[in-house]
Amino acid sequence: MRRERLNELITEYWSWFAVALFLLVTVDMITTVFAARVHGVAMESNPLVEWALGRGAVALATLNLLAVVLVAAFFYALVELLRATQPQYRRPFAYLIEVFIGLLLFVGLAVFANNLAVIVLGGSLL
C-alpha cells in the first residue's frame, strides 16, 4: 500500500470513527437520560452509569468524556500501528481497524435499541 493511499485510508477511518463514536456516545447519553427520567435511575443496568446519573449531568458528561478519550486514544494507537506496519501487512491490519469501527457502529446501534426498549417497554433487552 502506497503512503498516499495509506493517508487517504487513515483520514477515512477517522471520519468513520467520529461517526461511530457520535452514535455511541451522544445517542446513548440522550436515551439514557430519557430512560432514567421516565423509569428512574435504578433501571440503568451499568452500575457506573447509574452512579453518574445519581450525581447529575456533570458527572454523566464527565464519565462519557472519559470514555471518549480512552476509546480515541486506543484508536489513535491502532492508526499509528498501521502507519508503522510493513507495507505488505498493512492491508490485513487495515481490515482489523475496519472491524473495530464496525463493532463500534454495531454497539452504538445495540445500545440505542436497548435504551429504546427500556423507555418503551420498561425493561432492558439484556
Tab-separated table of C-alpha atoms in Angstrom, residues 24-65:
chain	number	residue	atom	x	y	z
A	24	LEU	CA	-22.381	5.502	20.523
A	25	VAL	CA	-21.893	8.356	22.979
A	26	THR	CA	-24.339	11.102	22.073
A	27	VAL	CA	-27.337	8.944	21.253
A	28	ASP	CA	-26.609	6.750	24.275
A	29	MET	CA	-26.417	9.761	26.601
A	30	ILE	CA	-29.677	11.232	25.329
A	31	THR	CA	-31.622	7.985	25.526
A	32	THR	CA	-30.062	7.049	28.879
A	33	VAL	CA	-31.112	10.347	30.438
A	34	PHE	CA	-34.594	9.993	28.962
A	35	ALA	CA	-34.915	6.406	30.237
A	36	ALA	CA	-33.758	7.465	33.709
A	37	ARG	CA	-36.264	10.301	33.692
A	38	VAL	CA	-39.131	8.005	32.658
A	39	HIS	CA	-38.299	4.926	34.766
A	40	GLY	CA	-35.788	6.119	37.364
A	41	VAL	CA	-32.050	5.738	37.766
A	42	ALA	CA	-32.430	2.207	39.169
A	43	MET	CA	-33.371	0.920	35.681
A	44	GLU	CA	-29.806	1.561	34.473
A	45	SER	CA	-28.004	-1.780	34.160
A	46	ASN	CA	-24.484	-0.301	34.083
A	47	PRO	CA	-23.512	0.469	37.710
A	48	LEU	CA	-21.015	3.157	36.697
A	49	VAL	CA	-23.617	4.995	34.612
A	50	GLU	CA	-26.180	4.529	37.381
A	51	TRP	CA	-23.733	6.145	39.803
A	52	ALA	CA	-23.119	9.045	37.381
A	53	LEU	CA	-26.852	9.546	36.789
A	54	GLY	CA	-27.339	9.785	40.538
A	55	ARG	CA	-24.668	12.501	40.737
A	56	GLY	CA	-26.115	14.683	37.961
A	57	ALA	CA	-25.421	15.859	34.439
A	58	VAL	CA	-21.825	16.941	35.067
A	59	ALA	CA	-20.857	13.508	36.386
A	60	LEU	CA	-22.556	11.771	33.454
A	61	ALA	CA	-20.904	14.091	30.924
A	62	THR	CA	-17.512	13.622	32.603
A	63	LEU	CA	-17.877	9.840	32.548
A	64	ASN	CA	-18.793	9.908	28.860
A	65	LEU	CA	-15.934	12.292	28.068
